[in-house]
Amino acid sequence: MSAISRMKCLISPPFSFTPCSLHLSKATPLASKSRFFNSATILRIPSFIHTKPTTVSPSSSLFSFQNRELHTAASISSKSGEIHVIVGPMFAGKTTTLLRRIQTEIQNGRNVAVIKSNKDSRYGLDSIVTHDGVKLPCCALSKLSSFRQKFGADAYDQLDVIGIDEAQFFEDLYDFCREAADHDGKTVIVAGLDGDYLRRSFGSVLDIIPLADSVTKLTARCEFCGKRAFFTLRKTEETQTELIGGSDIYMPVCRQHYVSGQVVVEAARIVLESEKAQCGSRV
């Protein structure tokens, strides 16, 4: 069997709802070139990704998938890159939409890697996870600029698609996306919040819209009335912009209930501050 044949990984339908195990051969460059996983041998992956099992090396990385022959250097440099942006409030299905796009790219025979911010460790650092529990292996980083070095230059050159989840946490998002698409010929799919709980621009997500080939604005369902929800309402009194949490802290709301909800939250904050001041004066 040739080296090229050994490096192929078959991903094909049909899809089931039963999670399966992903095995990558030591001969697979996208697995062996990266060093994010030290000793994992089998990784549970989402039910919509199916692979042909092969022998796994303990040092293999499992967040990348290769399912076609290697590119030549000339073909890589001549490719045209793309940037696609997915935005919306919390609970709008941004991560789910990203995973579906990644699934389609894999089915089309493209080499894919997925990145998320290491600030979000709610479901672990080795996977991106939707609110309904679907997982996909990923690489957690503090800065996107470190991706090429940590992933490996050769493995990076072979990538076709880079998915980025929780993009609002990356300060260097604009520079990374521009370089990857304009100069490296990568297709970059970005998912993140466009606004914070005060409906202000969050991170650099809106900065990359002028670079984008497409922008998808998703909506959730308002928890009060069931109408389309465009905004994220914070239910707690914390005021920092970056406060990672789920339904215990945030809820998706329509415009009407965002405004009325903010009034309620502000009133509660004033009452709490007043009670604290009274307690302090009694001491």
PDB file of C-alpha atoms in Angstrom:
ATOM      1  CA  MET A   1       0.000   0.000   0.000  1.00  0.00           C
ATOM      2  CA  SER A   2       1.361   3.406  -0.930  1.00  0.00           C
ATOM      3  CA  ALA A   3       2.027   6.175   1.594  1.00  0.00           C
ATOM      4  CA  ILE A   4      -0.705   8.279   0.007  1.00  0.00           C
ATOM      5  CA  SER A   5      -3.238   5.456   0.432  1.00  0.00           C
ATOM      6  CA  ARG A   6      -2.318   5.033   4.083  1.00  0.00           C
ATOM      7  CA  MET A   7      -2.922   8.733   4.683  1.00  0.00           C
ATOM      8  CA  LYS A   8      -6.519   8.677   3.501  1.00  0.00           C
ATOM      9  CA  CYS A   9      -9.314   8.688   6.039  1.00  0.00           C
ATOM     10  CA  LEU A  10     -12.794   7.876   4.729  1.00  0.00           C
ATOM     11  CA  ILE A  11     -15.677   9.981   6.020  1.00  0.00           C
ATOM     12  CA  SER A  12     -19.019   9.072   4.545  1.00  0.00           C
ATOM     13  CA  PRO A  13     -22.769   8.857   5.229  1.00  0.00           C
ATOM     14  CA  PRO A  14     -25.089   7.492   6.436  1.00  0.00           C
ATOM     15  CA  PHE A  15     -25.186   9.327   9.742  1.00  0.00           C
ATOM     16  CA  SER A  16     -26.584   7.937  12.963  1.00  0.00           C
ATOM     17  CA  PHE A  17     -27.285   9.270  16.414  1.00  0.00           C
ATOM     18  CA  THR A  18     -24.819   6.896  18.068  1.00  0.00           C
ATOM     19  CA  PRO A  19     -21.396   8.417  18.853  1.00  0.00           C
ATOM     20  CA  CYS A  20     -18.453   6.529  17.402  1.00  0.00           C
ATOM     21  CA  SER A  21     -14.706   6.519  18.012  1.00  0.00           C
ATOM     22  CA  LEU A  22     -12.258   8.324  15.757  1.00  0.00           C
ATOM     23  CA  HIS A  23      -8.937   6.648  14.993  1.00  0.00           C
ATOM     24  CA  LEU A  24      -6.114   8.389  13.124  1.00  0.00           C
ATOM     25  CA  SER A  25      -3.062   6.650  11.778  1.00  0.00           C
ATOM     26  CA  LYS A  26       0.465   7.752  12.688  1.00  0.00           C
ATOM     27  CA  ALA A  27       0.966   8.139   8.966  1.00  0.00           C
ATOM     28  CA  THR A  28      -1.697  10.855   8.832  1.00  0.00           C
ATOM     29  CA  PRO A  29       0.208  14.161   8.644  1.00  0.00           C
ATOM     30  CA  LEU A  30      -2.526  16.268  10.235  1.00  0.00           C
ATOM     31  CA  ALA A  31      -2.454  13.950  13.206  1.00  0.00           C
ATOM     32  CA  SER A  32       1.279  13.452  13.600  1.00  0.00           C
ATOM     33  CA  LYS A  33       2.415  17.028  12.934  1.00  0.00           C
ATOM     34  CA  SER A  34       0.469  18.622  15.770  1.00  0.00           C
ATOM     35  CA  ARG A  35       1.170  18.263  19.466  1.00  0.00           C
ATOM     36  CA  PHE A  36      -1.989  19.257  21.276  1.00  0.00           C
ATOM     37  CA  PHE A  37      -2.755  15.765  22.566  1.00  0.00           C
ATOM     38  CA  ASN A  38      -0.097  13.829  24.421  1.00  0.00           C
ATOM     39  CA  SER A  39      -1.436  10.369  25.116  1.00  0.00           C
ATOM     40  CA  ALA A  40      -5.024  10.064  23.865  1.00  0.00           C
ATOM     41  CA  THR A  41      -5.679   7.051  21.655  1.00  0.00           C
ATOM     42  CA  ILE A  42      -9.445   7.100  21.149  1.00  0.00           C
ATOM     43  CA  LEU A  43     -11.714  10.135  21.108  1.00  0.00           C
ATOM     44  CA  ARG A  44     -15.495  10.219  21.164  1.00  0.00           C
ATOM     45  CA  ILE A  45     -16.800  12.330  18.309  1.00  0.00           C
ATOM     46  CA  PRO A  46     -20.224  13.559  17.198  1.00  0.00           C
ATOM     47  CA  SER A  47     -22.633  11.091  15.670  1.00  0.00           C
ATOM     48  CA  PHE A  48     -22.676  12.945  12.355  1.00  0.00           C
ATOM     49  CA  ILE A  49     -18.970  12.180  11.679  1.00  0.00           C
ATOM     50  CA  HIS A  50     -18.105   8.650  10.612  1.00  0.00           C
ATOM     51  CA  THR A  51     -14.600   7.436   9.879  1.00  0.00           C
ATOM     52  CA  LYS A  52     -12.880   4.271   8.804  1.00  0.00           C
ATOM     53  CA  PRO A  53     -10.958   2.978  11.878  1.00  0.00           C
ATOM     54  CA  THR A  54      -7.185   2.676  11.614  1.00  0.00           C
ATOM     55  CA  THR A  55      -4.360   2.146  14.087  1.00  0.00           C
ATOM     56  CA  VAL A  56      -3.720   5.102  16.398  1.00  0.00           C
ATOM     57  CA  SER A  57      -0.398   6.427  17.629  1.00  0.00           C
ATOM     58  CA  PRO A  58      -0.264   7.647  21.279  1.00  0.00           C
ATOM     59  CA  SER A  59       1.261  10.938  20.132  1.00  0.00           C
ATOM     60  CA  SER A  60      -1.365  11.588  17.450  1.00  0.00           C
ATOM     61  CA  SER A  61      -3.506  14.703  17.543  1.00  0.00           C
ATOM     62  CA  LEU A  62      -7.205  14.065  17.125  1.00  0.00           C
ATOM     63  CA  PHE A  63      -8.790  17.417  16.366  1.00  0.00           C
ATOM     64  CA  SER A  64      -8.011  17.421  12.627  1.00  0.00           C
ATOM     65  CA  PHE A  65      -9.408  15.264   9.880  1.00  0.00           C
ATOM     66  CA  GLN A  66      -7.772  14.349   6.593  1.00  0.00           C
ATOM     67  CA  ASN A  67      -9.756  12.610   3.916  1.00  0.00           C
ATOM     68  CA  ARG A  68      -8.002  13.201   0.635  1.00  0.00           C
ATOM     69  CA  GLU A  69      -4.556  13.206  -0.958  1.00  0.00           C
ATOM     70  CA  LEU A  70      -1.964  15.801  -0.009  1.00  0.00           C
ATOM     71  CA  HIS A  71      -1.836  19.083  -1.860  1.00  0.00           C
ATOM     72  CA  THR A  72       1.255  20.126  -3.687  1.00  0.00           C
ATOM     73  CA  ALA A  73       2.878  23.393  -2.647  1.00  0.00           C
ATOM     74  CA  ALA A  74       1.828  24.959  -5.942  1.00  0.00           C
ATOM     75  CA  SER A  75      -1.851  24.043  -5.501  1.00  0.00           C
ATOM     76  CA  ILE A  76      -1.909  25.417  -1.953  1.00  0.00           C
ATOM     77  CA  SER A  77      -0.474  28.791  -2.941  1.00  0.00           C
ATOM     78  CA  SER A  78      -2.870  29.154  -5.879  1.00  0.00           C
ATOM     79  CA  LYS A  79      -6.064  28.512  -3.897  1.00  0.00           C
ATOM     80  CA  SER A  80      -8.474  31.343  -3.246  1.00  0.00           C
ATOM     81  CA  GLY A  81      -9.471  31.799   0.382  1.00  0.00           C
ATOM     82  CA  GLU A  82     -12.860  32.659   1.849  1.00  0.00           C
ATOM     83  CA  ILE A  83     -14.250  34.028   5.127  1.00  0.00           C
ATOM     84  CA  HIS A  84     -17.734  33.179   6.365  1.00  0.00           C
ATOM     85  CA  VAL A  85     -19.105  34.730   9.553  1.00  0.00           C
ATOM     86  CA  ILE A  86     -21.890  33.335  11.762  1.00  0.00           C
ATOM     87  CA  VAL A  87     -23.218  35.713  14.438  1.00  0.00           C
ATOM     88  CA  GLY A  88     -26.186  36.064  16.756  1.00  0.00           C
ATOM     89  CA  PRO A  89     -27.166  36.106  20.440  1.00  0.00           C
ATOM     90  CA  MET A  90     -26.559  33.279  22.853  1.00  0.00           C
ATOM     91  CA  PHE A  91     -28.602  30.105  22.273  1.00  0.00           C
ATOM     92  CA  ALA A  92     -29.106  30.967  18.595  1.00  0.00           C
ATOM     93  CA  GLY A  93     -27.312  27.851  17.333  1.00  0.00           C
ATOM     94  CA  LYS A  94     -24.057  29.446  16.200  1.00  0.00           C
ATOM     95  CA  THR A  95     -21.894  26.485  17.230  1.00  0.00           C
ATOM     96  CA  THR A  96     -24.402  24.030  15.761  1.00  0.00           C
ATOM     97  CA  THR A  97     -24.317  25.911  12.454  1.00  0.00           C
ATOM     98  CA  LEU A  98     -20.516  25.935  12.530  1.00  0.00           C
ATOM     99  CA  LEU A  99     -20.412  22.167  13.102  1.00  0.00           C
ATOM    100  CA  ARG A 100     -22.788  21.571  10.209  1.00  0.00           C
ATOM    101  CA  ARG A 101     -20.593  23.662   7.931  1.00  0.00           C
ATOM    102  CA  ILE A 102     -17.524  21.734   9.098  1.00  0.00           C
ATOM    103  CA  GLN A 103     -19.348  18.447   8.499  1.00  0.00           C
ATOM    104  CA  THR A 104     -20.134  19.505   4.945  1.00  0.00           C
ATOM    105  CA  GLU A 105     -16.514  20.492   4.296  1.00  0.00           C
ATOM    106  CA  ILE A 106     -15.305  17.100   5.538  1.00  0.00           C
ATOM    107  CA  GLN A 107     -17.827  15.289   3.347  1.00  0.00           C
ATOM    108  CA  ASN A 108     -16.543  17.282   0.397  1.00  0.00           C
ATOM    109  CA  GLY A 109     -13.050  15.890   0.971  1.00  0.00           C
ATOM    110  CA  ARG A 110     -11.403  18.909   2.573  1.00  0.00           C
ATOM    111  CA  ASN A 111      -8.879  18.982   5.416  1.00  0.00           C
ATOM    112  CA  VAL A 112     -10.302  20.712   8.474  1.00  0.00           C
ATOM    113  CA  ALA A 113      -9.123  21.996  11.860  1.00  0.00           C
ATOM    114  CA  VAL A 114     -11.290  23.662  14.506  1.00  0.00           C
ATOM    115  CA  ILE A 115     -10.155  26.275  17.034  1.00  0.00           C
ATOM    116  CA  LYS A 116     -11.837  27.735  20.104  1.00  0.00           C
ATOM    117  CA  SER A 117     -10.772  30.115  22.853  1.00  0.00           C
ATOM    118  CA  ASN A 118      -9.229  28.524  25.925  1.00  0.00           C
ATOM    119  CA  LYS A 119     -11.228  30.989  28.024  1.00  0.00           C
ATOM    120  CA  ASP A 120     -14.291  28.797  27.611  1.00  0.00           C
ATOM    121  CA  SER A 121     -13.574  25.621  29.569  1.00  0.00           C
ATOM    122  CA  ARG A 122     -17.163  24.753  30.508  1.00  0.00           C
ATOM    123  CA  TYR A 123     -17.108  21.501  28.534  1.00  0.00           C
ATOM    124  CA  GLY A 124     -13.349  20.897  28.549  1.00  0.00           C
ATOM    125  CA  LEU A 125     -10.653  22.312  26.308  1.00  0.00           C
ATOM    126  CA  ASP A 126     -10.459  19.542  23.708  1.00  0.00           C
ATOM    127  CA  SER A 127     -13.906  19.958  22.167  1.00  0.00           C
ATOM    128  CA  ILE A 128     -16.411  22.513  21.039  1.00  0.00           C
ATOM    129  CA  VAL A 129     -19.827  21.625  22.384  1.00  0.00           C
ATOM    130  CA  THR A 130     -23.293  22.853  21.460  1.00  0.00           C
ATOM    131  CA  HIS A 131     -25.880  23.624  24.123  1.00  0.00           C
ATOM    132  CA  ASP A 132     -27.579  20.323  23.278  1.00  0.00           C
ATOM    133  CA  GLY A 133     -24.390  18.321  23.780  1.00  0.00           C
ATOM    134  CA  VAL A 134     -22.997  17.707  20.260  1.00  0.00           C
ATOM    135  CA  LYS A 135     -19.188  17.644  20.295  1.00  0.00           C
ATOM    136  CA  LEU A 136     -16.332  18.058  17.840  1.00  0.00           C
ATOM    137  CA  PRO A 137     -12.619  17.787  18.696  1.00  0.00           C
ATOM    138  CA  CYS A 138     -10.821  21.107  18.597  1.00  0.00           C
ATOM    139  CA  CYS A 139      -7.714  23.039  19.573  1.00  0.00           C
ATOM    140  CA  ALA A 140      -8.017  25.574  22.422  1.00  0.00           C
ATOM    141  CA  LEU A 141      -5.832  28.685  22.104  1.00  0.00           C
ATOM    142  CA  SER A 142      -5.402  32.050  23.780  1.00  0.00           C
ATOM    143  CA  LYS A 143      -4.212  33.686  20.532  1.00  0.00           C
ATOM    144  CA  LEU A 144      -4.908  32.681  16.958  1.00  0.00           C
ATOM    145  CA  SER A 145      -1.429  33.806  15.959  1.00  0.00           C
ATOM    146  CA  SER A 146       0.032  30.777  17.754  1.00  0.00           C
ATOM    147  CA  PHE A 147      -1.976  28.281  15.711  1.00  0.00           C
ATOM    148  CA  ARG A 148       0.405  27.788  12.787  1.00  0.00           C
ATOM    149  CA  GLN A 149       3.431  27.193  15.020  1.00  0.00           C
ATOM    150  CA  LYS A 150       1.676  24.791  17.388  1.00  0.00           C
ATOM    151  CA  PHE A 151      -0.097  22.944  14.612  1.00  0.00           C
ATOM    152  CA  GLY A 152       3.022  22.606  12.501  1.00  0.00           C
ATOM    153  CA  ALA A 153       3.916  24.433   9.304  1.00  0.00           C
ATOM    154  CA  ASP A 154       3.559  21.403   7.029  1.00  0.00           C
ATOM    155  CA  ALA A 155       0.224  20.374   8.539  1.00  0.00           C
ATOM    156  CA  TYR A 156      -1.025  23.961   8.313  1.00  0.00           C
ATOM    157  CA  ASP A 157      -0.150  24.101   4.603  1.00  0.00           C
ATOM    158  CA  GLN A 158      -2.325  21.031   4.009  1.00  0.00           C
ATOM    159  CA  LEU A 159      -5.376  22.547   5.685  1.00  0.00           C
ATOM    160  CA  ASP A 160      -8.276  23.706   3.539  1.00  0.00           C
ATOM    161  CA  VAL A 161     -10.703  24.893   6.200  1.00  0.00           C
ATOM    162  CA  ILE A 162     -10.293  26.478   9.644  1.00  0.00           C
ATOM    163  CA  GLY A 163     -13.304  26.753  11.938  1.00  0.00           C
ATOM    164  CA  ILE A 164     -13.235  29.264  14.812  1.00  0.00           C
ATOM    165  CA  ASP A 165     -15.785  29.080  17.638  1.00  0.00           C
ATOM    166  CA  GLU A 166     -16.349  31.712  20.372  1.00  0.00           C
ATOM    167  CA  ALA A 167     -14.518  34.137  18.098  1.00  0.00           C
ATOM    168  CA  GLN A 168     -15.344  37.180  20.235  1.00  0.00           C
ATOM    169  CA  PHE A 169     -12.592  36.156  22.672  1.00  0.00           C
ATOM    170  CA  PHE A 170      -9.756  36.432  20.129  1.00  0.00           C
ATOM    171  CA  GLU A 171      -8.167  39.890  19.983  1.00  0.00           C
ATOM    172  CA  ASP A 172      -6.161  39.003  16.861  1.00  0.00           C
ATOM    173  CA  LEU A 173      -9.170  37.677  14.923  1.00  0.00           C
ATOM    174  CA  TYR A 174      -8.969  40.276  12.142  1.00  0.00           C
ATOM    175  CA  ASP A 175      -5.278  39.763  11.366  1.00  0.00           C
ATOM    176  CA  PHE A 176      -5.543  35.974  11.502  1.00  0.00           C
ATOM    177  CA  CYS A 177      -8.561  35.762   9.193  1.00  0.00           C
ATOM    178  CA  ARG A 178      -7.082  38.214   6.687  1.00  0.00           C
ATOM    179  CA  GLU A 179      -3.763  36.339   6.555  1.00  0.00           C
ATOM    180  CA  ALA A 180      -5.379  32.894   6.358  1.00  0.00           C
ATOM    181  CA  ALA A 181      -7.792  33.816   3.565  1.00  0.00           C
ATOM    182  CA  ASP A 182      -5.878  36.426   1.564  1.00  0.00           C
ATOM    183  CA  HIS A 183      -2.389  34.928   1.667  1.00  0.00           C
ATOM    184  CA  ASP A 184      -2.760  31.264   2.660  1.00  0.00           C
ATOM    185  CA  GLY A 185      -5.863  30.396   0.618  1.00  0.00           C
ATOM    186  CA  LYS A 186      -7.812  28.989   3.580  1.00  0.00           C
ATOM    187  CA  THR A 187     -11.554  28.946   4.019  1.00  0.00           C
ATOM    188  CA  VAL A 188     -12.223  30.390   7.467  1.00  0.00           C
ATOM    189  CA  ILE A 189     -15.602  29.860   9.134  1.00  0.00           C
ATOM    190  CA  VAL A 190     -16.089  32.090  12.169  1.00  0.00           C
ATOM    191  CA  ALA A 191     -18.834  31.777  14.802  1.00  0.00           C
ATOM    192  CA  GLY A 192     -19.280  34.229  17.657  1.00  0.00           C
ATOM    193  CA  LEU A 193     -21.342  36.812  19.461  1.00  0.00           C
ATOM    194  CA  ASP A 194     -21.722  40.079  17.580  1.00  0.00           C
ATOM    195  CA  GLY A 195     -22.906  41.946  20.691  1.00  0.00           C
ATOM    196  CA  ASP A 196     -22.447  41.725  24.455  1.00  0.00           C
ATOM    197  CA  TYR A 197     -25.183  41.853  27.092  1.00  0.00           C
ATOM    198  CA  LEU A 198     -25.375  45.660  26.637  1.00  0.00           C
ATOM    199  CA  ARG A 199     -25.780  45.265  22.846  1.00  0.00           C
ATOM    200  CA  ARG A 200     -22.361  46.743  22.192  1.00  0.00           C
ATOM    201  CA  SER A 201     -19.800  45.315  19.786  1.00  0.00           C
ATOM    202  CA  PHE A 202     -18.142  42.266  21.338  1.00  0.00           C
ATOM    203  CA  GLY A 203     -14.463  41.677  20.589  1.00  0.00           C
ATOM    204  CA  SER A 204     -13.370  41.828  16.949  1.00  0.00           C
ATOM    205  CA  VAL A 205     -16.198  39.852  15.376  1.00  0.00           C
ATOM    206  CA  LEU A 206     -17.779  42.880  13.681  1.00  0.00           C
ATOM    207  CA  ASP A 207     -14.349  44.026  12.470  1.00  0.00           C
ATOM    208  CA  ILE A 208     -14.047  41.066  10.091  1.00  0.00           C
ATOM    209  CA  ILE A 209     -17.397  41.633   8.365  1.00  0.00           C
ATOM    210  CA  PRO A 210     -15.752  43.870   5.706  1.00  0.00           C
ATOM    211  CA  LEU A 211     -13.460  40.900   4.967  1.00  0.00           C
ATOM    212  CA  ALA A 212     -16.254  38.344   4.768  1.00  0.00           C
ATOM    213  CA  ASP A 213     -17.658  36.518   1.752  1.00  0.00           C
ATOM    214  CA  SER A 214     -20.871  35.866   3.687  1.00  0.00           C
ATOM    215  CA  VAL A 215     -22.460  36.866   6.996  1.00  0.00           C
ATOM    216  CA  THR A 216     -25.196  34.785   8.653  1.00  0.00           C
ATOM    217  CA  LYS A 217     -27.219  36.440  11.428  1.00  0.00           C
ATOM    218  CA  LEU A 218     -29.005  33.837  13.548  1.00  0.00           C
ATOM    219  CA  THR A 219     -31.796  34.392  16.042  1.00  0.00           C
ATOM    220  CA  ALA A 220     -32.936  32.491  19.106  1.00  0.00           C
ATOM    221  CA  ARG A 221     -36.382  32.270  20.734  1.00  0.00           C
ATOM    222  CA  CYS A 222     -37.349  34.830  23.353  1.00  0.00           C
ATOM    223  CA  GLU A 223     -37.764  33.125  26.702  1.00  0.00           C
ATOM    224  CA  PHE A 224     -40.623  35.476  27.627  1.00  0.00           C
ATOM    225  CA  CYS A 225     -42.858  35.509  24.576  1.00  0.00           C
ATOM    226  CA  GLY A 226     -41.436  32.995  22.106  1.00  0.00           C
ATOM    227  CA  LYS A 227     -40.791  35.573  19.378  1.00  0.00           C
ATOM    228  CA  ARG A 228     -37.486  35.830  17.534  1.00  0.00           C
ATOM    229  CA  ALA A 229     -34.705  36.826  19.934  1.00  0.00           C
ATOM    230  CA  PHE A 230     -31.923  39.055  18.651  1.00  0.00           C
ATOM    231  CA  PHE A 231     -30.326  39.987  21.975  1.00  0.00           C
ATOM    232  CA  THR A 232     -28.742  38.404  25.040  1.00  0.00           C
ATOM    233  CA  LEU A 233     -30.016  39.476  28.457  1.00  0.00           C
ATOM    234  CA  ARG A 234     -27.751  38.964  31.475  1.00  0.00           C
ATOM    235  CA  LYS A 235     -29.735  37.898  34.520  1.00  0.00           C
ATOM    236  CA  THR A 236     -27.069  38.627  37.124  1.00  0.00           C
ATOM    237  CA  GLU A 237     -25.610  41.873  38.473  1.00  0.00           C
ATOM    238  CA  GLU A 238     -22.039  41.376  37.217  1.00  0.00           C
ATOM    239  CA  THR A 239     -20.895  44.151  34.900  1.00  0.00           C
ATOM    240  CA  GLN A 240     -17.716  42.818  33.247  1.00  0.00           C
ATOM    241  CA  THR A 241     -18.020  42.209  29.515  1.00  0.00           C
ATOM    242  CA  GLU A 242     -16.480  38.731  29.544  1.00  0.00           C
ATOM    243  CA  LEU A 243     -18.554  36.600  31.891  1.00  0.00           C
ATOM    244  CA  ILE A 244     -18.698  33.026  30.613  1.00  0.00           C
ATOM    245  CA  GLY A 245     -21.827  31.107  31.467  1.00  0.00           C
ATOM    246  CA  GLY A 246     -24.960  29.439  30.175  1.00  0.00           C
ATOM    247  CA  SER A 247     -28.660  29.632  30.916  1.00  0.00           C
ATOM    248  CA  ASP A 248     -27.890  30.298  34.573  1.00  0.00           C
ATOM    249  CA  ILE A 249     -26.571  33.742  33.606  1.00  0.00           C
ATOM    250  CA  TYR A 250     -28.012  34.579  30.174  1.00  0.00           C
ATOM    251  CA  MET A 251     -31.260  34.324  28.253  1.00  0.00           C
ATOM    252  CA  PRO A 252     -32.172  35.188  24.651  1.00  0.00           C
ATOM    253  CA  VAL A 253     -34.849  37.886  24.347  1.00  0.00           C
ATOM    254  CA  CYS A 254     -36.689  39.989  21.779  1.00  0.00           C
ATOM    255  CA  ARG A 255     -36.297  43.764  21.689  1.00  0.00           C
ATOM    256  CA  GLN A 256     -39.333  44.445  23.875  1.00  0.00           C
ATOM    257  CA  HIS A 257     -38.268  42.081  26.625  1.00  0.00           C
ATOM    258  CA  TYR A 258     -34.646  43.136  26.401  1.00  0.00           C
ATOM    259  CA  VAL A 259     -35.656  46.696  27.254  1.00  0.00           C
ATOM    260  CA  SER A 260     -38.082  45.677  30.011  1.00  0.00           C
ATOM    261  CA  GLY A 261     -35.640  43.069  31.290  1.00  0.00           C
ATOM    262  CA  GLN A 262     -32.852  45.596  31.538  1.00  0.00           C
ATOM    263  CA  VAL A 263     -35.165  47.815  33.608  1.00  0.00           C
ATOM    264  CA  VAL A 264     -35.841  44.932  35.981  1.00  0.00           C
ATOM    265  CA  VAL A 265     -32.162  44.016  36.255  1.00  0.00           C
ATOM    266  CA  GLU A 266     -31.195  47.634  36.903  1.00  0.00           C
ATOM    267  CA  ALA A 267     -33.912  47.993  39.561  1.00  0.00           C
ATOM    268  CA  ALA A 268     -32.700  44.828  41.272  1.00  0.00           C
ATOM    269  CA  ARG A 269     -29.126  46.110  41.178  1.00  0.00           C
ATOM    270  CA  ILE A 270     -30.144  49.402  42.819  1.00  0.00           C
ATOM    271  CA  VAL A 271     -32.037  47.541  45.556  1.00  0.00           C
ATOM    272  CA  LEU A 272     -29.070  45.275  46.248  1.00  0.00           C
ATOM    273  CA  GLU A 273     -26.650  48.202  46.386  1.00  0.00           C
ATOM    274  CA  SER A 274     -28.980  50.021  48.756  1.00  0.00           C
ATOM    275  CA  GLU A 275     -29.214  46.997  51.029  1.00  0.00           C
ATOM    276  CA  LYS A 276     -25.421  46.638  51.067  1.00  0.00           C
ATOM    277  CA  ALA A 277     -25.027  50.325  51.967  1.00  0.00           C
ATOM    278  CA  GLN A 278     -27.497  49.983  54.806  1.00  0.00           C
ATOM    279  CA  CYS A 279     -25.706  46.933  56.163  1.00  0.00           C
ATOM    280  CA  GLY A 280     -22.391  48.798  55.983  1.00  0.00           C
ATOM    281  CA  SER A 281     -23.759  51.772  57.912  1.00  0.00           C
ATOM    282  CA  ARG A 282     -24.933  49.512  60.721  1.00  0.00           C
ATOM    283  CA  VAL A 283     -21.512  47.963  61.274  1.00  0.00           C
TER     284      VAL A 283
END
